[in-house]
């Protein structure tokens, strides 16, 4: 069986890997700047090369003209030892004999018969009539020259006319231009990068606005929509698509809530009837029926009834219509707490200490807040061994409600999860305790809807004044005093 070799990434993939962690704005700025820099460098090189070729052609034209002038002097037999200078001061013209000695020169300091300042022998390319750049010649002021030559006969003897056109001024011009480009390109690159950065930021600003708005939308406010930018561009189309997606999510969430609420509502009546019948059976037992069966069925029915009530409460708490127009009565939370404590005391032998409940006024839905207290106490009652402690007080504009028990507590790693639906942890907090797994989820939803927070903690040990079990803390904004 042949083995398949793993696919190798192409070598040209390195730019994408290199810029993967950059933001879109940074990538746009980087690649646009790189493209502009490449264009500027190419243009600068093209300018330098083109200017050099132009100046070289100009000097070649000057050299050819000097060759023609000297050739005319020879043919007119007017050539002396000093050739008249008609070019630049740095240009040199010499007429050499067959041995490379000077017969005539445009340089006053060069005497006939002296060695030539040009190479001897001349390069074959020069002798073939091609203009050639020779560097570091010892003629005139020295430097680089474009050298041209033309064979000729003087008095029947072979000779060569050599013209050297100085490149000093041209090279100085090229050097100045190169320095200017070397200084200007980085400065222009920085300006271009800054301009592209600002332009990209302004262009992508609507995307960032859409992102922030989308990040603020939670599962409880899917009715919200994103503000669309004024420009009818791709970002506007993206906003429309996101709004359409939010609308579909809102419809799906509403359908789910309606299903849960309708199912819970439809189950309430038959469960209530079943519960009533089981209570009658428990109160008036039939001698021919197992006396424990009715009690067990009644317990399961009560648990199922609580589950249905919890689902209905959750569905109502997640209704966006209720979130947009909540009931905001001022409520004495201490009265709600004490009433629920009295109700719980009738259901358990566990001691419930409410001596630290003091005044606390909040603004919200009384029935919803009552369900918060009821579920907190119900959770503590199921897991406490002997004692529950309830405290309530107002501190710095916040009303704090604490419910502690002396049970096994909640592991630190599991505390955030206890507020999720149908969450059960270890055997100490299992289904056998009678919970539906919705109580603390309801607490979290209602408290959040009222602008508060809830968290689970560990109560201090008994020798430190606590109970040593779980401690659930609810904080709600205090109601503003009247007037």
PDB file of C-alpha atoms in Angstrom, residues 86-336:
ATOM      1  CA  UNK A  86      35.229  73.856 -29.157  1.00  0.00           C
ATOM      2  CA  UNK A  87      33.796  71.528 -26.467  1.00  0.00           C
ATOM      3  CA  UNK A  88      33.811  71.665 -22.726  1.00  0.00           C
ATOM      4  CA  UNK A  89      36.933  72.673 -20.811  1.00  0.00           C
ATOM      5  CA  UNK A  90      37.279  69.141 -19.461  1.00  0.00           C
ATOM      6  CA  UNK A  91      37.055  67.519 -22.920  1.00  0.00           C
ATOM      7  CA  UNK A  92      40.293  66.281 -24.525  1.00  0.00           C
ATOM      8  CA  UNK A  93      41.136  65.674 -28.206  1.00  0.00           C
ATOM      9  CA  UNK A  94      44.388  64.067 -29.315  1.00  0.00           C
ATOM     10  CA  UNK A  95      45.797  62.946 -32.652  1.00  0.00           C
ATOM     11  CA  UNK A  96      48.118  59.978 -32.175  1.00  0.00           C
ATOM     12  CA  UNK A  97      50.650  58.482 -34.537  1.00  0.00           C
ATOM     13  CA  UNK A  98      51.102  54.786 -35.174  1.00  0.00           C
ATOM     14  CA  UNK A  99      53.251  54.467 -32.014  1.00  0.00           C
ATOM     15  CA  UNK A 100      50.691  56.127 -29.743  1.00  0.00           C
ATOM     16  CA  UNK A 101      52.646  59.392 -29.500  1.00  0.00           C
ATOM     17  CA  UNK A 102      50.835  62.708 -29.541  1.00  0.00           C
ATOM     18  CA  UNK A 103      50.987  64.650 -32.808  1.00  0.00           C
ATOM     19  CA  UNK A 104      48.375  67.238 -31.823  1.00  0.00           C
ATOM     20  CA  UNK A 105      46.298  67.896 -28.704  1.00  0.00           C
ATOM     21  CA  UNK A 106      43.695  70.278 -27.354  1.00  0.00           C
ATOM     22  CA  UNK A 107      45.614  70.391 -24.038  1.00  0.00           C
ATOM     23  CA  UNK A 108      48.152  73.244 -23.776  1.00  0.00           C
ATOM     24  CA  UNK A 109      50.339  71.177 -21.470  1.00  0.00           C
ATOM     25  CA  UNK A 110      50.690  68.268 -23.874  1.00  0.00           C
ATOM     26  CA  UNK A 111      53.676  68.556 -26.211  1.00  0.00           C
ATOM     27  CA  UNK A 112      53.956  66.780 -29.570  1.00  0.00           C
ATOM     28  CA  UNK A 113      55.804  63.481 -29.249  1.00  0.00           C
ATOM     29  CA  UNK A 114      54.825  63.014 -25.595  1.00  0.00           C
ATOM     30  CA  UNK A 115      52.960  59.904 -24.456  1.00  0.00           C
ATOM     31  CA  UNK A 116      49.190  60.050 -24.709  1.00  0.00           C
ATOM     32  CA  UNK A 117      46.962  60.277 -21.641  1.00  0.00           C
ATOM     33  CA  UNK A 118      44.706  57.648 -23.200  1.00  0.00           C
ATOM     34  CA  UNK A 119      45.498  53.945 -22.860  1.00  0.00           C
ATOM     35  CA  UNK A 120      48.072  52.608 -25.291  1.00  0.00           C
ATOM     36  CA  UNK A 121      46.932  50.636 -27.097  1.00  0.00           C
ATOM     37  CA  UNK A 122      43.349  51.785 -27.104  1.00  0.00           C
ATOM     38  CA  UNK A 123      40.664  49.177 -26.350  1.00  0.00           C
ATOM     39  CA  UNK A 124      39.527  47.361 -29.468  1.00  0.00           C
ATOM     40  CA  UNK A 125      35.960  48.519 -28.858  1.00  0.00           C
ATOM     41  CA  UNK A 126      37.092  52.136 -29.083  1.00  0.00           C
ATOM     42  CA  UNK A 127      39.068  51.454 -32.252  1.00  0.00           C
ATOM     43  CA  UNK A 128      35.982  49.842 -33.769  1.00  0.00           C
ATOM     44  CA  UNK A 129      34.137  53.147 -33.411  1.00  0.00           C
ATOM     45  CA  UNK A 130      31.984  52.338 -30.353  1.00  0.00           C
ATOM     46  CA  UNK A 131      31.760  55.029 -27.645  1.00  0.00           C
ATOM     47  CA  UNK A 132      33.247  53.530 -24.471  1.00  0.00           C
ATOM     48  CA  UNK A 133      33.468  54.717 -20.875  1.00  0.00           C
ATOM     49  CA  UNK A 134      37.021  54.708 -19.533  1.00  0.00           C
ATOM     50  CA  UNK A 135      37.512  55.498 -15.871  1.00  0.00           C
ATOM     51  CA  UNK A 136      40.381  57.137 -14.009  1.00  0.00           C
ATOM     52  CA  UNK A 137      42.232  58.539 -17.013  1.00  0.00           C
ATOM     53  CA  UNK A 138      45.215  60.790 -16.366  1.00  0.00           C
ATOM     54  CA  UNK A 139      44.159  63.511 -18.808  1.00  0.00           C
ATOM     55  CA  UNK A 140      42.828  66.995 -18.155  1.00  0.00           C
ATOM     56  CA  UNK A 141      41.494  67.005 -14.594  1.00  0.00           C
ATOM     57  CA  UNK A 142      41.246  63.214 -14.540  1.00  0.00           C
ATOM     58  CA  UNK A 143      38.099  61.248 -13.911  1.00  0.00           C
ATOM     59  CA  UNK A 144      35.826  59.281 -16.205  1.00  0.00           C
ATOM     60  CA  UNK A 145      35.458  59.930 -19.937  1.00  0.00           C
ATOM     61  CA  UNK A 146      33.400  58.767 -22.872  1.00  0.00           C
ATOM     62  CA  UNK A 147      36.098  57.932 -25.417  1.00  0.00           C
ATOM     63  CA  UNK A 148      35.653  57.781 -29.201  1.00  0.00           C
ATOM     64  CA  UNK A 149      38.331  57.188 -31.865  1.00  0.00           C
ATOM     65  CA  UNK A 150      38.608  57.370 -35.650  1.00  0.00           C
ATOM     66  CA  UNK A 151      41.501  56.069 -37.759  1.00  0.00           C
ATOM     67  CA  UNK A 152      42.863  58.563 -40.306  1.00  0.00           C
ATOM     68  CA  UNK A 153      45.922  59.075 -42.543  1.00  0.00           C
ATOM     69  CA  UNK A 154      48.076  62.175 -42.280  1.00  0.00           C
ATOM     70  CA  UNK A 155      50.695  62.707 -44.936  1.00  0.00           C
ATOM     71  CA  UNK A 156      50.194  59.117 -45.977  1.00  0.00           C
ATOM     72  CA  UNK A 157      50.924  57.815 -42.494  1.00  0.00           C
ATOM     73  CA  UNK A 158      48.349  56.111 -40.230  1.00  0.00           C
ATOM     74  CA  UNK A 159      47.081  58.128 -37.297  1.00  0.00           C
ATOM     75  CA  UNK A 160      44.169  58.060 -34.860  1.00  0.00           C
ATOM     76  CA  UNK A 161      41.924  60.859 -33.662  1.00  0.00           C
ATOM     77  CA  UNK A 162      40.859  60.235 -30.046  1.00  0.00           C
ATOM     78  CA  UNK A 163      38.191  62.296 -28.282  1.00  0.00           C
ATOM     79  CA  UNK A 164      37.505  62.072 -24.530  1.00  0.00           C
ATOM     80  CA  UNK A 165      34.317  63.762 -23.306  1.00  0.00           C
ATOM     81  CA  UNK A 166      34.332  64.270 -19.535  1.00  0.00           C
ATOM     82  CA  UNK A 167      31.590  62.582 -17.479  1.00  0.00           C
ATOM     83  CA  UNK A 168      32.310  64.525 -14.293  1.00  0.00           C
ATOM     84  CA  UNK A 169      29.323  66.851 -14.548  1.00  0.00           C
ATOM     85  CA  UNK A 170      26.972  64.051 -15.624  1.00  0.00           C
ATOM     86  CA  UNK A 171      28.094  61.809 -12.780  1.00  0.00           C
ATOM     87  CA  UNK A 172      27.676  64.674 -10.327  1.00  0.00           C
ATOM     88  CA  UNK A 173      24.107  65.140 -11.574  1.00  0.00           C
ATOM     89  CA  UNK A 174      23.383  61.423 -11.220  1.00  0.00           C
ATOM     90  CA  UNK A 175      24.924  61.370  -7.734  1.00  0.00           C
ATOM     91  CA  UNK A 176      22.782  64.300  -6.606  1.00  0.00           C
ATOM     92  CA  UNK A 177      19.668  62.650  -8.001  1.00  0.00           C
ATOM     93  CA  UNK A 178      20.543  59.335  -6.307  1.00  0.00           C
ATOM     94  CA  UNK A 179      21.021  61.115  -2.979  1.00  0.00           C
ATOM     95  CA  UNK A 180      17.704  62.877  -3.410  1.00  0.00           C
ATOM     96  CA  UNK A 181      15.920  59.623  -4.167  1.00  0.00           C
ATOM     97  CA  UNK A 182      17.604  57.832  -1.248  1.00  0.00           C
ATOM     98  CA  UNK A 183      16.382  60.588   1.064  1.00  0.00           C
ATOM     99  CA  UNK A 184      13.015  61.239  -0.500  1.00  0.00           C
ATOM    100  CA  UNK A 185      11.785  57.673  -0.997  1.00  0.00           C
ATOM    101  CA  UNK A 186      11.849  56.777   2.747  1.00  0.00           C
ATOM    102  CA  UNK A 187      10.193  60.076   3.649  1.00  0.00           C
ATOM    103  CA  UNK A 188       7.580  59.600   0.953  1.00  0.00           C
ATOM    104  CA  UNK A 189       7.112  55.982   2.090  1.00  0.00           C
ATOM    105  CA  UNK A 190       6.361  57.142   5.633  1.00  0.00           C
ATOM    106  CA  UNK A 191       3.895  59.718   4.310  1.00  0.00           C
ATOM    107  CA  UNK A 192       2.211  57.142   2.071  1.00  0.00           C
ATOM    108  CA  UNK A 193       1.999  54.592   4.909  1.00  0.00           C
ATOM    109  CA  UNK A 194       0.493  57.187   7.256  1.00  0.00           C
ATOM    110  CA  UNK A 195      -2.025  58.258   4.613  1.00  0.00           C
ATOM    111  CA  UNK A 196      -2.998  54.657   3.833  1.00  0.00           C
ATOM    112  CA  UNK A 197      -3.303  53.892   7.575  1.00  0.00           C
ATOM    113  CA  UNK A 198      -5.685  56.809   8.068  1.00  0.00           C
ATOM    114  CA  UNK A 199      -7.642  55.989   4.921  1.00  0.00           C
ATOM    115  CA  UNK A 200      -7.915  52.299   5.816  1.00  0.00           C
ATOM    116  CA  UNK A 201      -9.013  53.206   9.333  1.00  0.00           C
ATOM    117  CA  UNK A 202     -11.678  55.548   8.021  1.00  0.00           C
ATOM    118  CA  UNK A 203     -12.809  52.932   5.491  1.00  0.00           C
ATOM    119  CA  UNK A 204     -12.955  50.117   8.055  1.00  0.00           C
ATOM    120  CA  UNK A 205     -14.541  52.235  10.795  1.00  0.00           C
ATOM    121  CA  UNK A 206     -18.079  51.108   9.854  1.00  0.00           C
ATOM    122  CA  UNK A 207     -16.905  47.478  10.119  1.00  0.00           C
ATOM    123  CA  UNK A 208     -15.596  48.114  13.643  1.00  0.00           C
ATOM    124  CA  UNK A 209     -18.871  49.838  14.514  1.00  0.00           C
ATOM    125  CA  UNK A 210     -20.835  46.821  13.272  1.00  0.00           C
ATOM    126  CA  UNK A 211     -18.518  44.503  15.209  1.00  0.00           C
ATOM    127  CA  UNK A 212     -18.995  46.386  18.492  1.00  0.00           C
ATOM    128  CA  UNK A 213     -22.758  46.489  18.049  1.00  0.00           C
ATOM    129  CA  UNK A 214     -22.878  42.776  17.214  1.00  0.00           C
ATOM    130  CA  UNK A 215     -20.706  41.961  20.251  1.00  0.00           C
ATOM    131  CA  UNK A 216     -23.171  43.800  22.506  1.00  0.00           C
ATOM    132  CA  UNK A 217     -26.121  41.702  21.325  1.00  0.00           C
ATOM    133  CA  UNK A 218     -26.824  38.750  23.605  1.00  0.00           C
ATOM    134  CA  UNK A 219     -29.289  35.889  23.467  1.00  0.00           C
ATOM    135  CA  UNK A 220     -31.793  37.957  25.447  1.00  0.00           C
ATOM    136  CA  UNK A 221     -31.880  40.962  23.093  1.00  0.00           C
ATOM    137  CA  UNK A 222     -31.878  39.446  19.625  1.00  0.00           C
ATOM    138  CA  UNK A 223     -34.552  41.999  18.726  1.00  0.00           C
ATOM    139  CA  UNK A 224     -31.826  44.634  18.393  1.00  0.00           C
ATOM    140  CA  UNK A 225     -30.504  45.519  14.954  1.00  0.00           C
ATOM    141  CA  UNK A 226     -27.230  46.950  13.715  1.00  0.00           C
ATOM    142  CA  UNK A 227     -27.043  50.568  12.566  1.00  0.00           C
ATOM    143  CA  UNK A 228     -26.279  50.500   8.850  1.00  0.00           C
ATOM    144  CA  UNK A 229     -23.684  52.882   7.354  1.00  0.00           C
ATOM    145  CA  UNK A 230     -24.950  55.572   5.017  1.00  0.00           C
ATOM    146  CA  UNK A 231     -22.789  54.474   2.065  1.00  0.00           C
ATOM    147  CA  UNK A 232     -24.376  51.887  -0.206  1.00  0.00           C
ATOM    148  CA  UNK A 233     -21.256  49.739  -0.367  1.00  0.00           C
ATOM    149  CA  UNK A 234     -20.126  46.243   0.604  1.00  0.00           C
ATOM    150  CA  UNK A 235     -20.118  47.154   4.301  1.00  0.00           C
ATOM    151  CA  UNK A 236     -23.734  48.283   4.006  1.00  0.00           C
ATOM    152  CA  UNK A 237     -24.558  44.927   2.386  1.00  0.00           C
ATOM    153  CA  UNK A 238     -22.733  43.135   5.219  1.00  0.00           C
ATOM    154  CA  UNK A 239     -24.839  45.028   7.762  1.00  0.00           C
ATOM    155  CA  UNK A 240     -28.039  44.039   5.956  1.00  0.00           C
ATOM    156  CA  UNK A 241     -26.927  40.391   5.949  1.00  0.00           C
ATOM    157  CA  UNK A 242     -26.122  40.496   9.670  1.00  0.00           C
ATOM    158  CA  UNK A 243     -29.477  42.100  10.438  1.00  0.00           C
ATOM    159  CA  UNK A 244     -31.236  39.404   8.424  1.00  0.00           C
ATOM    160  CA  UNK A 245     -29.334  36.774  10.397  1.00  0.00           C
ATOM    161  CA  UNK A 246     -30.323  38.437  13.685  1.00  0.00           C
ATOM    162  CA  UNK A 247     -33.941  38.455  12.544  1.00  0.00           C
ATOM    163  CA  UNK A 248     -33.795  34.733  11.796  1.00  0.00           C
ATOM    164  CA  UNK A 249     -32.147  34.029  15.144  1.00  0.00           C
ATOM    165  CA  UNK A 250     -34.770  36.144  16.893  1.00  0.00           C
ATOM    166  CA  UNK A 251     -37.561  34.240  15.155  1.00  0.00           C
ATOM    167  CA  UNK A 252     -35.985  30.889  16.064  1.00  0.00           C
ATOM    168  CA  UNK A 253     -35.463  31.963  19.672  1.00  0.00           C
ATOM    169  CA  UNK A 254     -39.029  33.255  19.913  1.00  0.00           C
ATOM    170  CA  UNK A 255     -40.359  30.001  18.477  1.00  0.00           C
ATOM    171  CA  UNK A 256     -38.352  28.037  21.040  1.00  0.00           C
ATOM    172  CA  UNK A 257     -39.613  30.197  23.887  1.00  0.00           C
ATOM    173  CA  UNK A 258     -43.187  29.854  22.674  1.00  0.00           C
ATOM    174  CA  UNK A 259     -42.803  26.094  22.491  1.00  0.00           C
ATOM    175  CA  UNK A 260     -41.396  25.854  26.020  1.00  0.00           C
ATOM    176  CA  UNK A 261     -44.004  28.217  27.422  1.00  0.00           C
ATOM    177  CA  UNK A 262     -46.882  26.518  25.597  1.00  0.00           C
ATOM    178  CA  UNK A 263     -45.691  23.049  26.594  1.00  0.00           C
ATOM    179  CA  UNK A 264     -45.241  24.078  30.212  1.00  0.00           C
ATOM    180  CA  UNK A 265     -48.609  25.804  30.239  1.00  0.00           C
ATOM    181  CA  UNK A 266     -50.368  22.783  28.736  1.00  0.00           C
ATOM    182  CA  UNK A 267     -48.740  20.475  31.289  1.00  0.00           C
ATOM    183  CA  UNK A 268     -49.760  22.541  34.289  1.00  0.00           C
ATOM    184  CA  UNK A 269     -53.431  21.575  34.291  1.00  0.00           C
ATOM    185  CA  UNK A 270     -53.052  17.770  34.004  1.00  0.00           C
ATOM    186  CA  UNK A 271     -50.216  17.842  36.519  1.00  0.00           C
ATOM    187  CA  UNK A 272     -52.317  19.848  38.955  1.00  0.00           C
ATOM    188  CA  UNK A 273     -55.180  17.371  38.574  1.00  0.00           C
ATOM    189  CA  UNK A 274     -52.820  14.411  39.003  1.00  0.00           C
ATOM    190  CA  UNK A 275     -51.307  15.995  42.073  1.00  0.00           C
ATOM    191  CA  UNK A 276     -54.723  16.577  43.608  1.00  0.00           C
ATOM    192  CA  UNK A 277     -55.718  12.969  43.011  1.00  0.00           C
ATOM    193  CA  UNK A 278     -52.502  11.676  44.556  1.00  0.00           C
ATOM    194  CA  UNK A 279     -52.966  13.916  47.578  1.00  0.00           C
ATOM    195  CA  UNK A 280     -56.453  12.476  48.053  1.00  0.00           C
ATOM    196  CA  UNK A 281     -55.061   8.949  47.712  1.00  0.00           C
ATOM    197  CA  UNK A 282     -52.399   9.726  50.308  1.00  0.00           C
ATOM    198  CA  UNK A 283     -54.930  11.219  52.687  1.00  0.00           C
ATOM    199  CA  UNK A 284     -57.469   8.391  52.282  1.00  0.00           C
ATOM    200  CA  UNK A 285     -55.413   5.255  51.646  1.00  0.00           C
ATOM    201  CA  UNK A 286     -56.991   2.144  50.160  1.00  0.00           C
ATOM    202  CA  UNK A 287     -56.294  -0.946  52.308  1.00  0.00           C
ATOM    203  CA  UNK A 288     -55.654  -2.995  49.177  1.00  0.00           C
ATOM    204  CA  UNK A 289     -53.022  -0.572  47.765  1.00  0.00           C
ATOM    205  CA  UNK A 290     -49.381  -0.141  48.757  1.00  0.00           C
ATOM    206  CA  UNK A 291     -49.390   2.911  51.066  1.00  0.00           C
ATOM    207  CA  UNK A 292     -45.936   4.016  49.864  1.00  0.00           C
ATOM    208  CA  UNK A 293     -46.895   4.043  46.177  1.00  0.00           C
ATOM    209  CA  UNK A 294     -49.095   7.120  46.414  1.00  0.00           C
ATOM    210  CA  UNK A 295     -46.429   9.005  48.375  1.00  0.00           C
ATOM    211  CA  UNK A 296     -43.752   8.136  45.809  1.00  0.00           C
ATOM    212  CA  UNK A 297     -46.006   9.111  42.916  1.00  0.00           C
ATOM    213  CA  UNK A 298     -46.907  12.346  44.674  1.00  0.00           C
ATOM    214  CA  UNK A 299     -43.221  13.174  45.191  1.00  0.00           C
ATOM    215  CA  UNK A 300     -42.439  12.568  41.515  1.00  0.00           C
ATOM    216  CA  UNK A 301     -45.471  14.610  40.488  1.00  0.00           C
ATOM    217  CA  UNK A 302     -44.401  17.525  42.690  1.00  0.00           C
ATOM    218  CA  UNK A 303     -40.916  17.349  41.162  1.00  0.00           C
ATOM    219  CA  UNK A 304     -42.385  17.322  37.647  1.00  0.00           C
ATOM    220  CA  UNK A 305     -44.679  20.203  38.580  1.00  0.00           C
ATOM    221  CA  UNK A 306     -41.705  22.219  39.831  1.00  0.00           C
ATOM    222  CA  UNK A 307     -39.833  21.456  36.609  1.00  0.00           C
ATOM    223  CA  UNK A 308     -42.728  22.698  34.497  1.00  0.00           C
ATOM    224  CA  UNK A 309     -43.046  25.835  36.618  1.00  0.00           C
ATOM    225  CA  UNK A 310     -39.320  26.431  36.254  1.00  0.00           C
ATOM    226  CA  UNK A 311     -39.460  26.091  32.479  1.00  0.00           C
ATOM    227  CA  UNK A 312     -42.372  28.497  32.334  1.00  0.00           C
ATOM    228  CA  UNK A 313     -40.544  31.013  34.528  1.00  0.00           C
ATOM    229  CA  UNK A 314     -37.417  30.762  32.379  1.00  0.00           C
ATOM    230  CA  UNK A 315     -39.417  31.254  29.192  1.00  0.00           C
ATOM    231  CA  UNK A 316     -41.009  34.360  30.669  1.00  0.00           C
ATOM    232  CA  UNK A 317     -37.708  35.758  31.939  1.00  0.00           C
ATOM    233  CA  UNK A 318     -36.156  35.397  28.467  1.00  0.00           C
ATOM    234  CA  UNK A 319     -39.023  37.121  26.696  1.00  0.00           C
ATOM    235  CA  UNK A 320     -37.555  40.275  25.074  1.00  0.00           C
ATOM    236  CA  UNK A 321     -40.904  42.038  25.396  1.00  0.00           C
ATOM    237  CA  UNK A 322     -40.660  41.747  29.179  1.00  0.00           C
ATOM    238  CA  UNK A 323     -37.028  42.908  29.061  1.00  0.00           C
ATOM    239  CA  UNK A 324     -37.964  45.999  27.073  1.00  0.00           C
ATOM    240  CA  UNK A 325     -40.852  46.948  29.374  1.00  0.00           C
ATOM    241  CA  UNK A 326     -40.117  45.459  32.804  1.00  0.00           C
ATOM    242  CA  UNK A 327     -42.319  46.016  35.817  1.00  0.00           C
ATOM    243  CA  UNK A 328     -40.475  48.490  38.022  1.00  0.00           C
ATOM    244  CA  UNK A 329     -42.318  48.799  41.313  1.00  0.00           C
ATOM    245  CA  UNK A 330     -40.378  49.707  44.432  1.00  0.00           C
ATOM    246  CA  UNK A 331     -40.294  46.566  46.571  1.00  0.00           C
ATOM    247  CA  UNK A 332     -39.324  46.016  50.196  1.00  0.00           C
ATOM    248  CA  UNK A 333     -37.111  43.019  49.600  1.00  0.00           C
ATOM    249  CA  UNK A 334     -36.881  42.239  53.320  1.00  0.00           C
ATOM    250  CA  UNK A 335     -40.640  41.573  53.412  1.00  0.00           C
ATOM    251  CA  UNK A 336     -40.321  39.203  50.445  1.00  0.00           C
TER     252      UNK A 336
END
